[in-house]
Coordinates of C-alpha atoms and ligand atoms in Angstrom, one line a residue:
M1 CA 0.0 0.1 -0.2
P2 CA 1.3 3.3 -1.2
E3 CA 2.7 5.4 2.1
L4 CA 4.4 8.7 2.3
P5 CA 7.4 8.0 0.4
E6 CA 5.5 6.4 -2.6
V7 CA 3.2 9.4 -2.9
E8 CA 6.0 11.7 -2.5
T9 CA 7.8 9.9 -5.7
I10 CA 4.8 10.3 -7.6
R11 CA 4.4 13.5 -6.9
R12 CA 8.1 14.5 -7.7
Q13 CA 7.9 13.0 -11.0
L14 CA 4.6 14.4 -12.1
V15 CA 5.3 17.9 -10.9
P16 CA 7.1 18.7 -14.4
V17 CA 4.7 17.0 -16.4
V18 CA 1.3 18.7 -15.2
E19 CA 2.4 22.0 -13.4
G20 CA 1.4 24.9 -15.7
R21 CA -0.9 22.7 -17.9
T22 CA -4.5 23.2 -18.5
L23 CA -6.8 20.1 -18.1
H24 CA -8.9 19.8 -20.9
S25 CA -11.1 16.6 -19.9
L26 CA -11.4 14.3 -17.1
D27 CA -12.8 10.9 -18.4
V28 CA -13.9 9.0 -15.3
A29 CA -14.5 5.5 -16.6
D30 CA -15.3 4.4 -12.9
A31 CA -17.7 6.7 -10.8
R32 CA -17.0 5.0 -7.7
W33 CA -13.5 6.8 -8.0
C34 CA -15.4 10.3 -7.1
A35 CA -18.3 9.1 -5.2
P36 CA -20.7 10.3 -3.7
L37 CA -20.1 13.1 -6.6
A38 CA -21.1 12.2 -9.9
P39 CA -18.3 12.3 -12.4
A40 CA -19.9 15.3 -14.3
E41 CA -19.8 17.4 -11.2
V42 CA -16.0 16.8 -10.8
R43 CA -15.4 17.3 -14.6
A44 CA -17.5 20.6 -14.3
A45 CA -15.3 22.0 -11.4
L46 CA -11.9 21.0 -13.1
E47 CA -12.1 21.3 -16.6
G48 CA -10.2 24.1 -18.3
R49 CA -8.4 24.9 -15.4
T50 CA -4.7 25.2 -15.0
V51 CA -2.8 23.2 -12.7
E52 CA -0.4 25.6 -10.4
A53 CA 0.9 23.6 -8.2
L54 CA 0.9 19.8 -7.2
R55 CA 1.4 19.1 -3.4
R56 CA 1.3 16.4 -0.9
R57 CA 0.2 16.3 2.6
G58 CA 0.3 12.7 4.3
K59 CA -0.9 10.4 1.5
Y60 CA -3.0 12.8 -0.3
L61 CA -1.9 14.1 -3.5
I62 CA -3.2 17.7 -3.9
W63 CA -3.8 19.1 -7.1
A64 CA -4.2 23.2 -6.7
L65 CA -5.9 24.4 -10.0
E66 CA -6.4 28.2 -10.8
G67 CA -9.3 29.7 -8.9
D68 CA -8.5 27.6 -5.4
V69 CA -10.0 24.6 -6.6
F70 CA -8.4 21.4 -5.1
L71 CA -8.4 17.7 -6.4
L72 CA -7.4 15.4 -3.6
V73 CA -6.3 12.0 -4.8
H74 CA -5.5 9.2 -2.8
L75 CA -4.0 5.8 -4.0
R76 CA -5.4 3.7 -1.2
M77 CA -4.3 0.0 -1.8
T78 CA -3.1 -0.4 -5.6
G79 CA -3.7 3.0 -7.0
T80 CA -1.0 4.7 -9.2
L81 CA -1.0 7.5 -11.8
L82 CA 0.9 6.8 -15.1
V83 CA 2.2 9.2 -17.8
D84 CA 0.9 8.4 -21.3
P85 CA 0.1 4.7 -20.9
P86 CA -1.4 3.3 -24.1
P87 CA -5.3 3.2 -24.4
G88 CA -6.8 0.2 -23.1
T89 CA -4.1 0.0 -20.2
R90 CA -5.0 -2.6 -17.6
Y91 CA -7.0 -1.2 -14.7
E92 CA -7.5 2.2 -16.1
R93 CA -9.9 4.1 -14.3
V94 CA -9.7 7.7 -14.8
R95 CA -7.9 9.6 -17.8
F96 CA -6.5 13.2 -17.4
V97 CA -6.3 15.0 -20.9
F98 CA -4.8 18.5 -21.4
A99 CA -5.7 21.1 -23.4
D100 CA -2.0 20.7 -25.3
D101 CA -0.8 17.6 -27.1
G102 CA 1.7 16.4 -24.7
P103 CA 1.6 13.6 -22.5
Q104 CA -1.6 12.2 -20.9
L105 CA -2.2 10.8 -17.5
A106 CA -3.9 7.7 -16.2
F107 CA -5.0 6.8 -12.7
C108 CA -4.9 3.0 -12.7
D109 CA -6.1 0.8 -9.6
A110 CA -6.4 -2.9 -9.6
R111 CA -8.6 -2.9 -6.4
R112 CA -10.3 0.3 -6.9
F113 CA -10.2 1.7 -3.6
G114 CA -8.4 4.9 -4.9
T115 CA -10.4 8.2 -4.6
G116 CA -10.7 11.8 -6.1
E117 CA -12.1 14.5 -3.9
L118 CA -12.8 18.0 -4.2
A119 CA -12.3 21.2 -2.1
L120 CA -13.5 24.4 -3.5
G121 CA -11.6 27.1 -1.7
P122 CA -8.3 27.4 0.7
D123 CA -10.9 27.0 3.9
A124 CA -12.6 23.9 2.6
L125 CA -9.1 22.6 2.0
A126 CA -7.8 23.2 5.3
A127 CA -11.1 21.6 6.7
F128 CA -10.7 18.3 4.6
L129 CA -7.1 18.0 5.8
D130 CA -7.3 19.0 9.4
A131 CA -10.2 16.3 9.7
R132 CA -8.2 13.6 8.7
L133 CA -4.6 14.4 9.4
G134 CA -2.3 14.8 12.3
I135 CA 1.3 16.3 12.1
E136 CA 3.0 16.0 8.6
P137 CA 6.4 13.9 9.6
L138 CA 8.5 16.0 6.9
G139 CA 7.2 19.4 8.3
P140 CA 8.9 21.5 10.9
D141 CA 6.3 20.7 13.7
F142 CA 7.4 17.0 13.9
T143 CA 9.1 16.7 17.1
G144 CA 9.3 14.5 19.7
A145 CA 7.7 16.7 22.2
A146 CA 4.8 17.1 19.8
L147 CA 4.3 13.5 19.6
R148 CA 4.4 12.7 23.1
A149 CA 1.7 15.5 23.8
A150 CA -0.3 13.6 21.0
A151 CA -0.3 10.3 23.0
R152 CA -0.4 11.8 26.3
G153 CA -2.5 9.5 28.6
R154 CA -3.5 6.9 25.7
R155 CA -3.1 3.3 26.0
A156 CA -3.1 2.3 22.3
P157 CA 0.3 0.2 21.2
V158 CA 2.7 2.6 19.5
K159 CA 2.2 0.9 16.1
A160 CA -1.4 1.5 16.2
F161 CA -0.6 5.4 17.0
L162 CA 1.5 5.5 14.3
L163 CA -0.9 4.2 11.6
D164 CA -3.8 6.4 12.8
Q165 CA -3.2 9.2 10.0
R166 CA -4.8 11.8 12.7
N167 CA -1.6 11.3 14.7
V168 CA 1.1 11.4 12.0
A169 CA 0.0 11.8 8.5
G170 CA 1.6 9.4 5.9
V171 CA 3.1 6.8 8.1
G172 CA 2.1 3.0 7.0
N173 CA 2.8 -0.4 7.9
I174 CA 6.1 -0.7 6.2
Y175 CA 7.7 2.6 7.5
A176 CA 6.0 2.1 11.0
D177 CA 8.1 -1.5 11.3
E178 CA 11.1 0.1 10.1
A179 CA 11.2 3.2 12.3
L180 CA 10.3 1.2 15.5
F181 CA 12.8 -1.4 15.0
R182 CA 15.4 1.5 14.4
A183 CA 14.2 3.1 17.5
G184 CA 14.4 0.0 19.4
I185 CA 10.8 0.2 20.6
H186 CA 8.5 -2.7 20.9
P187 CA 5.4 -2.1 18.5
L188 CA 3.0 -3.0 21.2
R189 CA 4.6 -0.9 24.0
P190 CA 1.4 1.6 25.1
V191 CA 2.1 4.7 23.5
G192 CA 1.4 6.9 26.8
R193 CA 4.6 5.1 28.2
L194 CA 7.4 6.0 26.1
T195 CA 10.1 8.0 27.5
P196 CA 10.8 11.7 26.3
A197 CA 14.1 10.1 24.9
Q198 CA 12.3 7.3 23.2
W199 CA 10.0 9.7 21.5
D200 CA 12.9 11.8 20.4
A201 CA 14.5 8.6 19.1
L202 CA 11.2 7.6 17.2
R203 CA 10.8 11.1 15.6
D204 CA 14.3 11.0 14.1
E205 CA 14.1 7.2 12.9
I206 CA 10.7 7.9 11.5
V207 CA 12.1 10.9 9.4
T208 CA 15.1 8.8 8.3
V209 CA 13.1 5.8 7.2
L210 CA 10.7 8.1 5.2
E211 CA 13.4 10.2 3.3
A212 CA 15.1 7.1 2.7
G213 CA 12.6 5.6 1.3
I214 CA 11.9 8.8 -1.1
D215 CA 15.3 8.5 -2.1
A216 CA 14.8 4.7 -3.4
G217 CA 11.8 5.6 -5.3
G218 CA 9.6 4.1 -2.6
S219 CA 8.9 0.5 -2.0
T220 CA 7.2 -1.7 -4.3
I221 CA 5.7 -5.1 -2.5
D222 CA 2.5 -5.4 -4.6
D223 CA 1.3 -3.2 -7.5
F224 CA 3.1 0.3 -6.6
R225 CA 4.8 1.7 -9.6
H226 CA 6.3 4.9 -10.6
T227 CA 4.9 7.1 -13.3
D228 CA 6.7 5.4 -15.9
G229 CA 5.7 2.0 -14.9
V230 CA 9.1 1.5 -13.1
Y231 CA 9.0 -0.3 -9.4
G232 CA 10.7 1.5 -6.5
A233 CA 13.5 -0.3 -4.6
F234 CA 13.3 0.4 -0.7
Q235 CA 11.9 -3.3 -0.1
H236 CA 15.7 -4.0 -0.9
E237 CA 16.7 -2.2 2.3
F238 CA 14.0 -3.4 4.9
L239 CA 15.9 -4.5 8.2
V240 CA 12.7 -6.1 9.8
H241 CA 9.7 -5.7 7.5
R242 CA 8.7 -8.9 5.6
R243 CA 11.9 -10.7 7.1
R244 CA 10.5 -13.2 9.2
G245 CA 12.7 -16.1 10.5
E246 CA 15.6 -14.2 9.1
P247 CA 18.5 -13.3 11.3
C248 CA 18.4 -9.4 12.7
L249 CA 21.0 -7.5 11.1
T250 CA 22.0 -6.0 14.5
C251 CA 21.8 -9.0 17.0
G252 CA 21.2 -12.0 14.7
R253 CA 17.9 -13.2 16.8
E254 CA 15.1 -14.3 14.5
I255 CA 12.6 -11.5 13.4
V256 CA 9.2 -12.2 14.3
K257 CA 5.9 -11.6 13.0
F258 CA 2.8 -11.0 15.0
V259 CA -0.3 -8.9 14.9
A260 CA -0.3 -5.2 16.1
A261 CA -3.1 -2.8 15.2
G262 CA -4.7 -5.5 13.0
R263 CA -1.7 -5.7 11.0
G264 CA 1.2 -8.2 10.1
T265 CA 4.1 -6.7 12.0
Y266 CA 7.8 -7.7 12.1
A267 CA 10.1 -6.8 15.2
C268 CA 13.2 -8.0 16.7
E269 CA 12.4 -8.8 20.3
S270 CA 15.9 -8.5 21.5
C271 CA 16.6 -5.2 20.2
Q272 CA 12.7 -4.2 20.9
P273 CA 12.3 -6.1 24.2
R274 CA 8.6 -6.7 24.7
P275 CA 6.9 -4.7 27.5
R276 CA 6.1 -6.7 30.8
G277 CA 2.7 -8.1 30.5
V278 CA 2.2 -7.8 26.7
R279 CA 1.6 -10.9 24.8
T280 CA 2.2 -11.5 21.1
R281 CA -0.2 -13.2 18.6
A282 CA 1.9 -15.0 16.2
M283 CA 0.6 -15.0 12.5
A284 CA 0.1 -18.2 10.7
R285 CA 2.3 -16.9 7.7
Ligands
ZN301 ZN1 18.0 -7.7 17.1

């Protein structure tokens, strides 16, 4: 599932392709993409407008069009945006056609969970994002103290806290596992019981793994592809994620997999000591 580094990879590749170009038409082949709005409503709001900037917040790709009209695209499980794919490309759901003869864009999505939503005006955009997203991990507000304040008095496991987009925007299953391992924190540690030093370490490691993920062009485990169809490479740099049964690269103990926050979670229980009284539920595979 695309997380912040995958969305940021797509954004950086698309900026030179779309910024400054005028959207001629938006062909929505699958109305579920923009539901509850009808494709005709979305087309009416967007067509004929120039793309002023392509931004990102958390896992949302934000198209800022002239007149303060915003299209918020979320890739969800398997969505991606391909530049100029041939007609009839598999799983194509939406096609962006521009007013010039330059490349078109297609939103392709095998599992069809990806979405396109509208916000009209900067206030609507801010309200949309504020209702859904917490601190931006690559922004200036992301500090150990801010994380600690958000977690104060809460008992959820730290992994569940990180996966909740209302706490930290953009971190998902892969980068949470990698950051917790590097910070030496067990994924099931109750979040209200992390020390200030642990919060500082976790903050730093989240930034490190997200930036490393961006540098590697994201992770490809399932369907994630770049805008030219190329796969990301960060999966080759995983220290614990998807390494069940393999030796920890720090201490040699076997990496284990268990359930945390409902997700398959990988850890080294020597480098990330399990809190007293906490049990792990092993996964069948
Ligand atoms: Zn270890």
